[in-house]
Coordinates of C-alpha atoms in Angstrom, one line a residue:
Chain A
M1 CA 156.6 82.4 -50.9
I2 CA 156.5 79.2 -53.0
R3 CA 154.8 76.2 -51.2
P4 CA 157.2 73.2 -51.0
V5 CA 154.7 70.9 -52.7
R6 CA 154.5 73.2 -55.7
L7 CA 158.3 73.4 -55.7
V8 CA 158.6 69.7 -55.9
W9 CA 156.2 69.6 -58.9
T10 CA 158.0 72.4 -60.6
V11 CA 161.4 70.6 -60.3
L12 CA 159.8 67.3 -61.5
A13 CA 158.1 68.9 -64.5
Y14 CA 161.3 70.7 -65.6
A15 CA 163.3 67.5 -65.1
T16 CA 160.9 65.5 -67.2
A17 CA 160.6 68.1 -70.0
T18 CA 164.4 68.5 -70.1
L19 CA 165.0 64.8 -70.2
V20 CA 162.5 64.3 -73.0
S21 CA 163.9 67.2 -75.0
L22 CA 167.4 65.9 -74.6
I23 CA 166.4 62.5 -75.8
F24 CA 164.8 64.1 -78.9
L25 CA 167.8 66.2 -79.6
Y26 CA 170.5 63.6 -78.9
P27 CA 170.3 61.9 -82.3
Y28 CA 171.2 65.3 -83.9
W29 CA 174.3 65.7 -81.7
W30 CA 175.3 62.1 -82.2
M31 CA 175.0 62.6 -86.0
L32 CA 177.0 65.8 -86.0
I33 CA 179.9 64.5 -83.9
G34 CA 179.8 61.2 -85.8
A35 CA 180.5 63.1 -89.0
F36 CA 183.8 64.4 -87.5
R37 CA 185.0 61.4 -85.6
R38 CA 187.2 58.7 -87.0
T39 CA 185.3 55.4 -87.4
R40 CA 187.9 53.7 -85.2
D41 CA 187.1 56.1 -82.3
V42 CA 183.3 55.6 -82.7
L43 CA 183.8 51.9 -82.4
T44 CA 185.8 52.3 -79.2
D45 CA 183.4 54.7 -77.6
P46 CA 180.1 55.5 -79.3
L47 CA 178.9 57.7 -76.4
V48 CA 181.4 60.6 -76.2
L49 CA 179.8 64.0 -76.3
W50 CA 182.7 65.8 -78.0
P51 CA 184.9 64.6 -80.9
E52 CA 188.5 63.7 -80.0
Q53 CA 189.6 65.7 -83.0
I54 CA 187.7 67.5 -85.8
E55 CA 188.4 65.6 -89.0
F56 CA 187.3 67.0 -92.3
S57 CA 188.6 64.2 -94.4
V58 CA 185.1 62.7 -94.5
F59 CA 184.0 65.3 -97.0
A60 CA 186.5 64.0 -99.5
S61 CA 185.0 60.5 -99.1
I62 CA 181.5 61.7 -99.9
A63 CA 182.5 64.2 -102.6
R64 CA 181.0 61.6 -105.0
V65 CA 178.1 59.3 -104.1
G66 CA 176.9 56.7 -106.6
G67 CA 179.0 58.2 -109.4
V68 CA 177.5 61.7 -109.0
E69 CA 179.1 64.7 -107.3
L70 CA 177.8 65.8 -104.0
W71 CA 177.3 69.4 -105.0
R72 CA 174.9 68.2 -107.8
Y73 CA 172.6 66.5 -105.2
A74 CA 172.6 69.6 -103.2
A75 CA 171.9 71.7 -106.3
N76 CA 169.1 69.3 -107.2
S77 CA 167.6 69.5 -103.7
L78 CA 167.6 73.3 -103.8
A79 CA 166.3 73.6 -107.4
I80 CA 163.6 70.9 -107.1
T81 CA 162.4 72.2 -103.7
V82 CA 162.3 75.8 -104.7
A83 CA 160.6 75.2 -108.1
S84 CA 158.0 72.8 -106.7
T85 CA 157.3 75.2 -103.8
L86 CA 156.8 78.2 -106.1
L87 CA 154.7 76.3 -108.5
G88 CA 152.7 74.6 -105.7
V89 CA 152.0 77.9 -103.9
M90 CA 150.7 79.6 -107.1
V91 CA 148.7 76.7 -108.4
T92 CA 147.2 75.8 -105.0
A93 CA 146.4 79.4 -104.1
L94 CA 144.6 80.0 -107.4
G95 CA 142.8 76.7 -107.3
A96 CA 141.6 77.1 -103.7
Y97 CA 140.6 80.7 -104.3
A98 CA 138.4 79.7 -107.3
L99 CA 136.9 76.8 -105.3
V100 CA 136.1 79.0 -102.3
R101 CA 134.7 81.9 -104.3
R102 CA 132.4 79.8 -106.6
P103 CA 131.9 76.4 -104.9
T104 CA 128.7 75.8 -106.9
L105 CA 130.1 76.2 -110.4
P106 CA 129.6 73.1 -112.5
G107 CA 132.6 70.7 -112.0
F108 CA 134.0 72.5 -108.9
G109 CA 132.4 70.2 -106.4
L110 CA 133.8 67.2 -108.4
L111 CA 137.2 68.8 -108.5
R112 CA 137.3 69.3 -104.7
G113 CA 136.1 65.7 -104.2
G114 CA 138.7 64.4 -106.6
F115 CA 141.4 66.2 -104.8
L116 CA 140.3 64.8 -101.4
L117 CA 140.2 61.3 -102.8
T118 CA 143.8 61.8 -104.1
I119 CA 145.1 62.8 -100.7
M120 CA 143.3 59.8 -99.0
Y121 CA 145.2 57.4 -101.2
P122 CA 148.2 56.1 -99.4
Y123 CA 151.0 58.2 -100.7
M124 CA 153.7 55.7 -101.5
L125 CA 151.1 53.5 -103.2
L126 CA 150.1 56.5 -105.4
V127 CA 153.7 56.9 -106.4
I128 CA 153.8 53.4 -108.0
P129 CA 151.2 54.2 -110.7
V130 CA 152.7 57.7 -111.0
Y131 CA 155.7 55.8 -112.5
I132 CA 153.3 54.6 -115.2
V133 CA 151.9 58.1 -115.7
M134 CA 155.4 59.5 -116.1
Y135 CA 156.3 56.7 -118.5
K136 CA 153.2 57.5 -120.6
L137 CA 153.9 61.2 -120.6
G138 CA 157.6 60.7 -121.4
L139 CA 158.5 62.5 -118.2
L140 CA 160.5 59.6 -116.5
G141 CA 163.9 60.9 -115.5
S142 CA 163.0 64.5 -116.0
Y143 CA 163.2 67.4 -113.5
L144 CA 159.8 68.6 -114.8
G145 CA 158.1 65.3 -113.9
I146 CA 159.5 65.5 -110.3
V147 CA 158.6 69.2 -109.8
L148 CA 155.0 68.8 -111.2
F149 CA 154.4 65.8 -109.0
L150 CA 155.7 67.5 -105.8
A151 CA 153.7 70.7 -106.4
L152 CA 150.4 69.6 -104.8
G153 CA 149.9 68.8 -101.2
P154 CA 146.9 68.5 -98.8
L155 CA 148.2 70.8 -96.1
Q156 CA 148.8 73.6 -98.5
F157 CA 145.3 73.4 -100.0
F158 CA 143.6 73.4 -96.6
L159 CA 145.6 76.4 -95.4
F160 CA 144.6 78.4 -98.4
E161 CA 141.0 77.2 -98.4
Q162 CA 140.8 78.2 -94.7
F163 CA 142.3 81.6 -95.4
F164 CA 140.1 82.5 -98.4
R165 CA 137.0 81.4 -96.4
S166 CA 137.9 83.9 -93.7
I167 CA 137.8 86.9 -96.1
P168 CA 134.5 88.8 -95.5
K169 CA 132.3 88.7 -98.6
E170 CA 131.7 92.4 -98.3
V171 CA 135.3 93.3 -98.9
I172 CA 135.2 91.6 -102.3
E173 CA 131.7 92.8 -103.2
A174 CA 132.7 96.4 -102.4
A175 CA 135.6 96.1 -104.9
I176 CA 133.3 94.7 -107.6
I177 CA 130.7 97.4 -107.1
D178 CA 133.6 99.9 -107.6
G179 CA 134.0 98.3 -111.0
A180 CA 137.0 96.0 -110.4
S181 CA 137.3 93.0 -112.6
E182 CA 137.8 89.6 -111.0
W183 CA 141.5 89.8 -112.0
N184 CA 141.8 93.1 -110.2
V185 CA 140.0 91.8 -107.2
L186 CA 142.5 89.0 -107.0
T187 CA 145.7 91.0 -107.6
R188 CA 144.7 94.3 -105.8
V189 CA 142.4 93.1 -102.9
V190 CA 143.0 89.4 -102.1
M191 CA 146.7 88.9 -102.8
P192 CA 147.9 91.7 -100.5
M193 CA 145.8 90.3 -97.7
A194 CA 147.1 86.8 -98.4
K195 CA 150.8 87.6 -97.9
P196 CA 151.1 86.0 -94.4
V197 CA 149.4 82.8 -95.5
V198 CA 151.4 82.6 -98.7
A199 CA 154.6 82.9 -96.5
T200 CA 153.4 80.1 -94.2
V201 CA 152.4 77.8 -97.0
A202 CA 155.7 78.5 -98.9
L203 CA 157.7 77.7 -95.7
I204 CA 155.9 74.5 -95.0
T205 CA 156.0 73.3 -98.6
F206 CA 159.7 74.0 -98.7
L207 CA 160.2 71.9 -95.6
L208 CA 158.0 69.0 -96.7
N209 CA 159.4 68.9 -100.3
W210 CA 163.0 69.1 -99.1
A211 CA 162.3 65.9 -97.2
Q212 CA 160.7 64.1 -100.2
W213 CA 162.5 61.0 -101.4
F214 CA 160.3 58.3 -102.7
P215 CA 158.6 60.0 -105.7
I216 CA 162.1 61.4 -106.7
L217 CA 163.6 57.9 -106.6
V218 CA 160.7 56.5 -108.6
I219 CA 160.6 59.2 -111.3
S220 CA 164.4 59.4 -111.7
A221 CA 166.0 57.3 -114.4
T222 CA 169.5 57.9 -113.1
P223 CA 171.1 59.3 -110.0
D224 CA 171.6 62.6 -111.9
T225 CA 168.2 63.9 -110.7
Y226 CA 168.5 62.6 -107.1
T227 CA 168.2 65.0 -104.2
L228 CA 170.2 64.8 -100.9
P229 CA 167.8 62.4 -99.1
V230 CA 167.8 60.0 -102.1
A231 CA 171.6 60.1 -102.2
L232 CA 171.7 59.5 -98.5
L233 CA 169.5 56.5 -98.9
S234 CA 171.7 55.0 -101.6
L235 CA 174.8 55.7 -99.6
N236 CA 173.2 54.0 -96.6
S237 CA 172.4 50.9 -98.7
E238 CA 175.8 50.6 -100.2
L239 CA 177.9 47.7 -99.0
G240 CA 181.0 48.3 -96.9
S241 CA 179.3 51.2 -95.1
N242 CA 181.1 54.4 -94.6
F243 CA 179.7 55.3 -91.2
Q244 CA 181.4 58.7 -91.0
G245 CA 180.3 59.6 -94.6
I246 CA 176.7 58.6 -93.8
M247 CA 176.6 60.8 -90.8
A248 CA 178.1 63.7 -92.7
L249 CA 175.6 63.4 -95.5
A250 CA 172.8 63.0 -93.0
A251 CA 173.9 66.2 -91.4
I252 CA 174.1 68.1 -94.7
T253 CA 170.6 66.9 -95.5
T254 CA 169.2 67.9 -92.1
L255 CA 170.8 71.3 -91.5
P256 CA 169.0 73.5 -94.0
P257 CA 165.5 72.6 -92.9
A258 CA 166.5 72.6 -89.2
I259 CA 168.0 76.1 -89.5
L260 CA 164.9 77.3 -91.4
F261 CA 162.7 75.8 -88.7
V262 CA 164.5 77.3 -85.8
F263 CA 164.0 80.8 -87.3
A264 CA 160.4 80.3 -88.2
Q265 CA 159.3 77.8 -85.6
K266 CA 156.1 79.5 -84.5
R267 CA 154.8 80.0 -88.0
V268 CA 155.7 76.4 -89.0
M269 CA 154.1 74.8 -85.9
E270 CA 150.9 76.9 -86.0
G271 CA 150.6 76.5 -89.8
M272 CA 151.0 72.7 -89.7
A273 CA 148.6 72.4 -86.8
S274 CA 145.8 74.6 -88.3
G275 CA 146.2 73.0 -91.7
A276 CA 145.7 69.6 -90.1
V277 CA 142.8 70.7 -88.0
K278 CA 140.8 72.2 -90.8
G279 CA 141.6 69.2 -93.1
Chain B
M1 CA 120.9 73.3 -117.7
T2 CA 121.1 76.4 -119.9
H3 CA 121.1 78.4 -116.7
A4 CA 124.0 76.5 -115.3
L5 CA 125.9 76.9 -118.6
T6 CA 125.3 80.7 -118.7
D7 CA 126.4 80.9 -115.1
A8 CA 129.5 78.9 -115.9
W9 CA 130.3 81.2 -118.9
R10 CA 129.7 84.3 -116.8
H11 CA 132.3 83.0 -114.3
R12 CA 134.7 81.6 -116.8
V13 CA 137.6 83.4 -115.2
F14 CA 137.3 81.1 -112.2
Y15 CA 137.8 78.1 -114.5
L16 CA 141.0 79.7 -115.7
F17 CA 142.1 80.2 -112.0
A18 CA 141.3 76.5 -111.2
L19 CA 142.7 75.1 -114.4
P20 CA 146.3 74.4 -113.3
F21 CA 145.1 73.0 -110.0
A22 CA 142.6 70.8 -111.8
A23 CA 145.2 69.6 -114.4
L24 CA 147.7 68.6 -111.7
T25 CA 145.0 66.9 -109.6
I26 CA 143.8 64.9 -112.6
V27 CA 147.1 64.0 -114.2
F28 CA 149.1 63.2 -111.0
G29 CA 146.3 62.2 -108.6
L30 CA 143.2 60.8 -110.2
W31 CA 144.8 59.3 -113.3
P32 CA 147.3 57.3 -111.2
I33 CA 144.5 56.0 -109.0
V34 CA 142.5 54.9 -112.0
L35 CA 145.6 53.3 -113.5
S36 CA 146.3 51.6 -110.3
V37 CA 142.9 49.9 -110.3
Q38 CA 143.2 49.2 -114.0
V39 CA 146.7 47.7 -113.7
S40 CA 145.6 45.5 -110.8
M41 CA 143.2 43.7 -113.2
T42 CA 145.8 43.0 -115.8
Q43 CA 148.6 40.5 -116.2
S44 CA 151.8 42.0 -114.8
A45 CA 154.0 41.2 -117.8
T46 CA 151.6 43.0 -120.1
A47 CA 150.5 45.8 -117.8
L48 CA 152.5 48.6 -119.4
R49 CA 151.7 47.6 -123.0
P50 CA 149.1 49.4 -125.0
D51 CA 147.0 46.2 -125.1
P52 CA 147.3 44.6 -121.7
V53 CA 145.9 41.1 -121.0
W54 CA 142.8 41.5 -118.7
V55 CA 142.6 39.0 -115.8
G56 CA 139.8 40.4 -113.8
F57 CA 140.3 39.8 -110.1
A58 CA 143.0 37.1 -110.5
N59 CA 145.7 39.3 -109.0
Y60 CA 143.5 40.0 -105.9
A61 CA 142.8 36.3 -105.5
R62 CA 146.5 35.5 -105.8
V63 CA 147.5 38.2 -103.3
L64 CA 144.8 37.2 -100.8
A65 CA 145.9 33.5 -101.1
D66 CA 149.5 34.5 -100.5
P67 CA 150.4 33.6 -96.9
L68 CA 153.2 36.2 -96.9
F69 CA 150.6 38.9 -97.8
V70 CA 148.2 37.8 -95.1
A71 CA 151.1 37.7 -92.6
S72 CA 152.2 41.2 -93.8
L73 CA 148.7 42.6 -93.4
G74 CA 148.5 41.2 -89.8
R75 CA 151.9 42.7 -89.0
T76 CA 150.8 46.0 -90.4
L77 CA 147.6 46.0 -88.3
L78 CA 149.5 45.0 -85.1
Y79 CA 152.1 47.6 -85.6
T80 CA 149.4 50.3 -86.3
V81 CA 147.6 49.5 -83.1
L82 CA 150.8 49.7 -81.1
A83 CA 152.2 52.8 -82.8
V84 CA 148.9 54.7 -82.6
A85 CA 148.5 53.9 -78.9
A86 CA 152.1 54.7 -78.0
N87 CA 152.2 57.9 -80.0
L88 CA 148.9 59.3 -78.7
A89 CA 149.6 58.4 -75.1
F90 CA 153.0 60.0 -75.1
A91 CA 151.8 63.0 -77.0
L92 CA 148.9 63.6 -74.7
A93 CA 151.0 63.2 -71.6
F94 CA 153.8 65.5 -72.9
A95 CA 151.3 68.1 -74.2
T96 CA 149.6 68.2 -70.8
L97 CA 153.0 68.7 -69.1
L98 CA 154.0 71.5 -71.5
D99 CA 150.6 73.2 -71.1
S100 CA 150.9 73.3 -67.3
T101 CA 151.4 76.6 -65.7
V102 CA 154.5 75.2 -63.9
L103 CA 156.5 75.1 -67.1
R104 CA 156.5 78.8 -68.1
R105 CA 160.1 79.3 -68.9
F106 CA 161.8 77.5 -71.8
N107 CA 158.4 76.3 -72.9
M108 CA 159.2 77.2 -76.6
V109 CA 162.6 75.3 -76.3
F110 CA 160.8 72.1 -75.3
R111 CA 158.3 72.5 -78.1
L112 CA 161.1 73.1 -80.6
A113 CA 162.9 70.0 -79.4
V114 CA 160.0 67.7 -79.9
F115 CA 158.9 69.3 -83.2
L116 CA 162.3 69.4 -84.9
P117 CA 162.1 65.8 -86.0
V118 CA 158.8 66.5 -87.7
V119 CA 160.5 68.8 -90.2
T120 CA 163.7 66.7 -90.4
P121 CA 163.9 64.7 -93.6
D122 CA 162.6 61.2 -92.5
V123 CA 165.3 59.4 -94.4
A124 CA 168.1 61.3 -92.5
G125 CA 166.4 60.7 -89.1
F126 CA 165.9 57.0 -89.7
V127 CA 169.4 56.6 -91.1
V128 CA 170.7 58.0 -87.8
W129 CA 168.4 55.8 -85.7
R130 CA 169.5 52.7 -87.7
W131 CA 173.1 53.4 -86.6
L132 CA 172.1 54.3 -83.1
Y133 CA 170.8 50.8 -82.8
D134 CA 173.9 49.3 -84.3
R135 CA 175.6 46.7 -82.1
S136 CA 179.1 48.1 -82.6
F137 CA 178.7 51.8 -83.6
G138 CA 175.4 52.5 -81.8
A139 CA 174.9 54.6 -78.7
V140 CA 171.8 52.7 -77.6
N141 CA 173.5 49.6 -76.5
A142 CA 176.6 51.5 -75.3
A143 CA 174.3 53.5 -73.0
L144 CA 172.5 50.4 -71.8
A145 CA 175.8 48.7 -71.0
A146 CA 176.9 51.8 -69.1
V147 CA 174.0 51.5 -66.7
G148 CA 174.2 47.7 -66.6
V149 CA 171.1 46.8 -68.6
P150 CA 171.4 43.8 -70.9
P151 CA 171.8 44.7 -74.6
F152 CA 168.7 45.5 -76.7
G153 CA 168.3 43.5 -79.9
G154 CA 167.3 46.6 -81.8
I155 CA 166.6 46.1 -85.5
A156 CA 168.7 43.0 -85.6
S157 CA 166.3 40.7 -83.8
P158 CA 162.8 39.7 -84.9
D159 CA 161.6 40.0 -81.3
T160 CA 162.6 43.6 -80.8
V161 CA 162.6 45.1 -84.2
M162 CA 159.0 46.4 -84.1
W163 CA 159.7 48.2 -80.8
A164 CA 162.9 49.6 -82.2
I165 CA 161.2 51.2 -85.3
L166 CA 158.2 52.2 -83.1
V167 CA 160.6 54.3 -81.0
A168 CA 162.2 55.8 -84.1
E169 CA 158.8 56.7 -85.5
M170 CA 157.7 58.2 -82.2
W171 CA 160.7 60.4 -82.3
N172 CA 159.8 61.3 -85.9
H173 CA 156.0 61.9 -85.6
S174 CA 154.9 62.6 -82.0
G175 CA 155.9 66.3 -82.1
F176 CA 153.1 66.8 -84.6
Y177 CA 150.5 65.2 -82.4
I178 CA 151.8 67.1 -79.4
V179 CA 151.3 70.4 -81.2
I180 CA 147.7 69.5 -82.1
F181 CA 147.0 68.6 -78.5
L182 CA 148.6 71.9 -77.4
A183 CA 146.4 73.9 -79.8
N184 CA 143.3 72.2 -78.4
L185 CA 144.5 72.7 -74.8
A186 CA 145.0 76.4 -75.5
I187 CA 141.4 76.9 -76.5
R188 CA 139.7 75.0 -73.7
D189 CA 137.4 76.6 -71.1
K190 CA 139.6 77.1 -68.1
A191 CA 136.7 78.4 -66.0
L192 CA 135.4 74.8 -65.8
E193 CA 138.6 73.7 -64.0
E194 CA 138.4 76.5 -61.5
A195 CA 134.8 75.6 -60.8
A196 CA 135.8 71.9 -60.3
A197 CA 138.7 72.9 -58.1
I198 CA 136.3 75.0 -55.9
D199 CA 134.1 71.9 -55.7
G200 CA 137.1 70.0 -54.3
A201 CA 138.1 67.9 -57.4
S202 CA 141.7 66.6 -57.3
A203 CA 144.2 67.5 -60.0
W204 CA 143.7 64.0 -61.5
Q205 CA 139.9 64.3 -61.4
R206 CA 140.1 67.7 -63.1
W207 CA 142.3 66.3 -65.8
R208 CA 140.3 63.2 -66.4
H209 CA 136.7 64.6 -66.1
V210 CA 137.1 68.3 -67.1
I211 CA 140.1 68.6 -69.5
L212 CA 140.1 65.2 -71.3
P213 CA 136.5 65.5 -72.5
Q214 CA 137.4 68.8 -74.1
L215 CA 140.3 67.3 -76.0
R216 CA 138.0 65.1 -78.0
P217 CA 138.5 67.1 -81.3
A218 CA 142.3 66.7 -81.0
L219 CA 142.0 63.1 -80.1
V220 CA 139.8 62.4 -83.2
I221 CA 142.1 64.3 -85.5
N222 CA 145.3 62.8 -84.1
G223 CA 143.7 59.3 -84.0
V224 CA 142.6 59.4 -87.6
Y225 CA 146.0 61.0 -88.7
A226 CA 148.0 58.4 -86.8
L227 CA 145.9 55.5 -88.1
I228 CA 146.5 56.6 -91.7
Q229 CA 150.2 57.4 -90.9
F230 CA 151.0 54.0 -89.4
L231 CA 148.9 51.8 -91.7
K232 CA 151.1 53.0 -94.6
T233 CA 154.4 52.8 -92.6
F234 CA 157.1 52.7 -95.3
T235 CA 160.2 54.9 -95.1
V236 CA 161.3 53.6 -91.7
V237 CA 161.2 50.0 -93.1
V238 CA 163.1 51.0 -96.3
V239 CA 165.8 52.7 -94.4
M240 CA 166.2 50.6 -91.3
T241 CA 165.1 47.0 -91.8
K242 CA 164.2 46.2 -95.5
G243 CA 161.3 44.2 -94.2
G244 CA 163.4 42.0 -92.0
P245 CA 164.7 40.4 -89.9
S246 CA 163.0 37.3 -91.3
G247 CA 160.0 39.3 -92.6
S248 CA 159.0 40.7 -89.2
T249 CA 158.6 44.2 -90.5
N250 CA 157.4 43.4 -94.0
F251 CA 154.5 45.7 -93.9
V252 CA 152.0 45.9 -96.7
S253 CA 153.3 49.1 -98.4
Y254 CA 156.8 47.7 -98.3
Y255 CA 155.7 44.3 -99.7
A256 CA 153.7 46.1 -102.5
Y257 CA 156.8 48.2 -103.3
Q258 CA 159.0 45.0 -103.6
M259 CA 156.4 43.6 -106.0
F260 CA 156.6 46.8 -108.0
D261 CA 160.4 46.7 -108.0
Q262 CA 160.3 43.2 -109.4
G263 CA 158.0 44.3 -112.2
R264 CA 155.0 42.5 -110.8
Y265 CA 152.8 45.5 -111.4
G266 CA 149.5 43.6 -111.2
E267 CA 150.1 42.2 -107.7
A268 CA 151.7 45.5 -106.5
T269 CA 148.6 47.5 -107.5
A270 CA 146.2 44.9 -106.2
M271 CA 148.0 45.2 -102.8
A272 CA 147.8 49.0 -103.0
T273 CA 144.1 48.9 -103.7
I274 CA 143.5 46.5 -100.8
L275 CA 145.5 48.7 -98.4
F276 CA 143.6 51.7 -99.7
A277 CA 140.3 50.0 -98.9
V278 CA 141.6 49.1 -95.4
V279 CA 142.7 52.7 -94.8
I280 CA 139.4 54.1 -95.9
V281 CA 137.3 51.7 -93.8
I282 CA 139.4 52.1 -90.6
S283 CA 139.8 55.9 -90.8
V284 CA 136.1 56.5 -91.6
T285 CA 135.1 54.1 -88.8
A286 CA 137.4 55.9 -86.4
Y287 CA 136.1 59.3 -87.5
R288 CA 132.5 58.2 -87.1
L289 CA 133.2 56.8 -83.6
G290 CA 134.8 60.0 -82.6
E291 CA 132.0 62.1 -84.0
R292 CA 129.2 60.0 -82.5
G293 CA 130.8 60.3 -79.0
D294 CA 130.4 64.0 -79.6
H295 CA 126.6 64.0 -79.5
R296 CA 126.2 62.1 -76.2

C-alpha cells in the first residue's frame, strides 16, 4: 500500500514535470499550427490548439525567399551539413588518434594547445576574422569555404580523444608485434572498435552543423549558398512580415534535426554530456 | 635534438594522420585569431589592404573611451550573471526532480522535452519566441490576458527585454545543463544518503549536505560553460531585438558585429579581443574557484 504522503509527492512531481515539459514543447506546437493558420485567425486568437482549417497556401508564399528558391536552401542545408560532417569526422578522428597515440612527438603538444585556444575564442568573434581569411584565400562565397570552416568542433575532438584514450595499449602493441603496420593497426584494429563513437560524433556534428548560421552568412557572398536557418533569418528581417511563412520556414528548419533526435535521443544526450564533461 | 628528429621521422605516419587536422586548426582557427589581433592594431579603412596603416593600441583606446561600449560591457556582464544564475538554478532543480525515484515512468519523455531545444536550430527557436512575445500575434500576452495578468512588455520594452530573452535562452540551453547534472547525479554514492536517512536527516538536509556537495563537478562544468555561453550572447539578440529597444540588449558581441558590418574592422576586432580577455579571465577564475573548493 502506498502511503498518502508519498502519493501527494508523486502527484506533485508528475504535475511539475509535465507542466515544465509542456512549456518546453508548446513553442513547437504553436509554430506548427501557426504555419497552417491564416494570419487573420492568428490575430483574432493566438492561443487555439488546433487550426481552424489546414491551409497549404503558405508554401507558395515561401517558394522563393530573398530571390532564391526554397528547395535550394534545403539542398544547401543538406549538402553543407553532410559534407562538413563527413569531413569533420574523418579529420578529427585521425587528428585525435595521432595526438593520443604519440602525444610527445615534436609539435603535437603545440597543436593540441593551439586547438584548445581556438575553441576558447568566442565563436562569433572568430567568424569575423574568418571573413578576412576567406577573402585572402579566395574562398568567399564558396561552398568549400563553408564546409572547411564547419568541419572542426570541440565536442567532436573531445569525444574522439576520450575514446582513443580508452583503448588498452596492449591491444595495439599485440597487433604491432604481429607485424601490422600503423596503417593496418588503424584500419583493422582501431576503426572497427571505433564504430559506435564515430556514429555518435557524426550524429552530433550533423545536428550542430544543421543549426549553424553565422559563419554561413559571413562566408556567403550571395543568398545562393544560404542554408535554411540563414534563409529563415533573412525572411524574419524582411519588412512586411509574413507571419505564416516565417512559421512554416521555421518548421521546415526544425523538423529534420527534431526527428533525428527523437530516434537517437539517448546517444545524442549521452554523447553531448560526456563530450562536455571530458572537455 | 637529433634524437627527437629521428623519433619524429620514425613516427612520420602520425604526422600524416594529424596533417588535415593541423591544417584546418591553423588556417581556420589560429590564423583568424592572429589576424584579429593584427587587424585590431590597424586603421579600419586600410585593414584589408596588403600594407595596412598601423595605429598601435589606438583602436583599443577609442573603444574603451566609447560610452556605448562601456555600457554594452556592463549590460553583457549583468545579463551573464542573471542568465547563469537562472539557468543553473532551474537546471539543478529540474534535474533533481527527474532523478527522484518518484518519477520512474515517462522519465525519458521529460528529458526529451527539455533537451529538444538544445538540438533545435537556435535561429528557428528564437524566431518562434520573438513572435510568441508579439503584442498582436503572440501567445504570451494572450495567455496572460486569459488569466487576468497585465500584459508583459516582452521584447518591446527596455524594462522587460532582458527577462524576455533570458527566458527564451533558458528554453534553448537549460536542457544541456540538466543532462550534465543528471549524469553527475547518476554516479553519486547513494549509500551516503541511506546512512544520513538512518541518522535522521530530513530530505532537505540530505539534498543540501549529502547530494549537493557531490554535484560539485557538474556545477563547475555547467558554471564555466554557462559563463562562456552567456558572455558571448549573440544569436538571440540578432533574431529577437537587434540590440534594442534603445540599446538595452546591445551586448558586446553584437556591438562588435555591427562595427564589422560597417567595415570598422579595427574597432570590431579590438572589441573581440577585449571580450576574449574577459572570457578567459572570468572562466579561468570560475574554474580555479571550483577546483580549489574541491581540496577543502
